[in-house]
């Protein structure tokens, strides 16, 4: 009976995948903190309308920032043209979704629009800053083999 072959150790993920996962994790933590702080401040500013504004703002920030990181993470090993096509398609889709959501929300008054605006802006800008920080701190070479 031949000796069993030892299992091969799993290959570590590429450096770019590690950086993108870190960016996604940082974004989710930021949006979690922003949810807690935004809901608290929103409640103090305008009661339940402020709470709804904060929750909608976090949702918009998640759609806007999350789709970018996830689309890059899913296409990191693809050809550059495929990666750009997916990223541009995701950008266009999320822009359309956010515009449609905002048009639909205009007819309602259960939320505070200023809280929604401020929370979504803080979420999107904060997410972009965290993405840049993850890329700067990541040790990704120009070429990976």
Coordinates of C-alpha atoms in Angstrom, one line a residue:
X1 CA 0.0 0.0 0.0
X2 CA 1.5 3.3 -1.0
X3 CA 2.1 6.0 1.6
X4 CA -0.5 8.7 1.5
X5 CA 0.6 12.0 0.1
X6 CA 0.5 14.9 2.6
X7 CA -2.1 17.5 1.9
X8 CA -0.8 20.6 0.1
X9 CA -1.0 23.8 2.2
X10 CA -3.5 26.4 0.9
X11 CA -2.0 29.1 -1.1
X12 CA -2.2 32.5 0.6
X13 CA -4.4 35.1 -1.1
X14 CA -2.7 37.6 -3.4
X15 CA -1.6 40.9 -1.8
X16 CA -4.2 42.8 -3.8
X17 CA -6.9 40.6 -2.4
X18 CA -5.7 41.1 1.1
X19 CA -5.8 44.9 0.6
X20 CA -9.3 44.9 -0.8
X21 CA -10.6 42.7 2.0
X22 CA -9.1 45.1 4.5
X23 CA -10.7 48.0 2.7
X24 CA -14.1 46.2 2.8
X25 CA -13.7 45.3 6.5
X26 CA -12.7 48.9 7.3
X27 CA -15.7 50.2 5.4
X28 CA -18.1 47.9 7.2
X29 CA -16.7 49.0 10.6
X30 CA -17.0 52.6 9.6
X31 CA -20.6 52.2 8.5
X32 CA -21.4 50.3 11.7
X33 CA -20.0 53.1 13.8
X34 CA -21.7 55.7 11.6
X35 CA -25.0 53.8 12.1
X36 CA -24.8 54.0 15.9
X37 CA -23.6 57.6 16.0
X38 CA -25.9 58.8 13.2
X39 CA -29.0 57.2 14.8
X40 CA -28.1 58.8 18.1
X41 CA -27.5 62.2 16.7
X42 CA -30.4 61.9 14.3
X43 CA -32.7 61.1 17.3
X44 CA -31.4 64.1 19.2
X45 CA -31.9 66.4 16.2
X46 CA -35.3 65.3 15.0
X47 CA -36.6 62.2 16.8
X48 CA -37.6 59.3 14.7
X49 CA -37.3 61.3 11.5
X50 CA -33.6 61.8 12.3
X51 CA -33.2 58.1 13.0
X52 CA -34.8 57.2 9.6
X53 CA -32.6 59.8 7.9
X54 CA -29.5 58.3 9.4
X55 CA -30.5 54.7 8.5
X56 CA -31.2 55.8 4.9
X57 CA -27.9 57.7 4.8
X58 CA -26.0 54.6 5.9
X59 CA -27.8 52.5 3.4
X60 CA -26.9 54.9 0.5
X61 CA -23.3 55.0 1.7
X62 CA -23.2 51.2 1.7
X63 CA -24.6 51.0 -1.8
X64 CA -22.3 53.7 -3.1
X65 CA -19.1 52.5 -1.4
X66 CA -19.7 48.8 -1.1
X67 CA -20.4 48.1 -4.7
X68 CA -17.0 49.6 -5.7
X69 CA -15.0 47.5 -3.3
X70 CA -16.9 44.3 -4.0
X71 CA -16.7 44.7 -7.8
X72 CA -12.9 45.3 -7.6
X73 CA -12.5 42.3 -5.2
X74 CA -14.5 40.0 -7.6
X75 CA -12.5 41.0 -10.7
X76 CA -9.1 41.4 -9.2
X77 CA -7.7 38.4 -11.1
X78 CA -9.5 39.3 -14.4
X79 CA -8.2 41.0 -17.5
X80 CA -7.9 44.8 -17.1
X81 CA -10.6 45.4 -19.7
X82 CA -13.0 43.1 -17.9
X83 CA -12.2 44.7 -14.6
X84 CA -12.8 48.2 -15.9
X85 CA -16.1 47.1 -17.6
X86 CA -17.4 45.6 -14.3
X87 CA -16.3 48.6 -12.3
X88 CA -17.8 51.1 -14.7
X89 CA -21.0 49.0 -15.0
X90 CA -21.3 48.9 -11.2
X91 CA -20.7 52.6 -10.9
X92 CA -23.4 53.3 -13.5
X93 CA -25.8 50.9 -11.8
X94 CA -25.3 52.3 -8.3
X95 CA -25.7 55.9 -9.6
X96 CA -29.0 55.0 -11.2
X97 CA -30.2 53.1 -8.1
X98 CA -29.2 56.0 -5.8
X99 CA -31.0 58.5 -8.1
X100 CA -34.1 56.4 -8.2
X101 CA -34.1 55.9 -4.4
X102 CA -33.7 59.7 -3.9
X103 CA -36.6 60.5 -6.3
X104 CA -38.8 58.0 -4.6
X105 CA -37.9 59.3 -1.1
X106 CA -38.7 62.9 -2.1
X107 CA -42.4 62.2 -1.8
X108 CA -42.2 61.1 1.8
X109 CA -41.6 63.0 5.0
X110 CA -40.9 60.3 7.5
X111 CA -37.1 61.1 7.5
X112 CA -34.9 64.1 7.9
X113 CA -33.3 64.9 4.6
X114 CA -30.4 66.9 6.2
X115 CA -29.5 63.9 8.4
X116 CA -29.7 61.6 5.4
X117 CA -27.5 63.9 3.4
X118 CA -24.9 64.4 6.1
X119 CA -24.7 60.7 7.1
X120 CA -24.4 59.6 3.5
X121 CA -21.7 62.1 2.7
X122 CA -19.7 61.2 5.9
X123 CA -20.0 57.5 4.9
X124 CA -19.0 57.9 1.3
X125 CA -16.0 60.2 2.0
X126 CA -14.9 58.2 5.0
X127 CA -15.0 55.1 3.0
X128 CA -12.9 56.6 0.2
X129 CA -10.4 57.7 2.8
X130 CA -10.2 54.2 4.3
X131 CA -9.9 52.7 0.8
X132 CA -6.9 55.0 0.1
X133 CA -5.4 54.2 3.4
X134 CA -5.7 50.4 2.7
X135 CA -4.0 50.8 -0.7
X136 CA -1.2 53.0 0.7
X137 CA -0.5 50.5 3.6
X138 CA -0.8 47.4 1.4
X139 CA 2.4 45.9 0.0
X140 CA 1.2 45.4 -3.5
X141 CA 3.8 45.3 -6.3
X142 CA 3.2 46.5 -9.8
X143 CA 3.3 42.9 -11.0
X144 CA 2.1 39.8 -9.3
X145 CA 3.1 36.4 -10.6

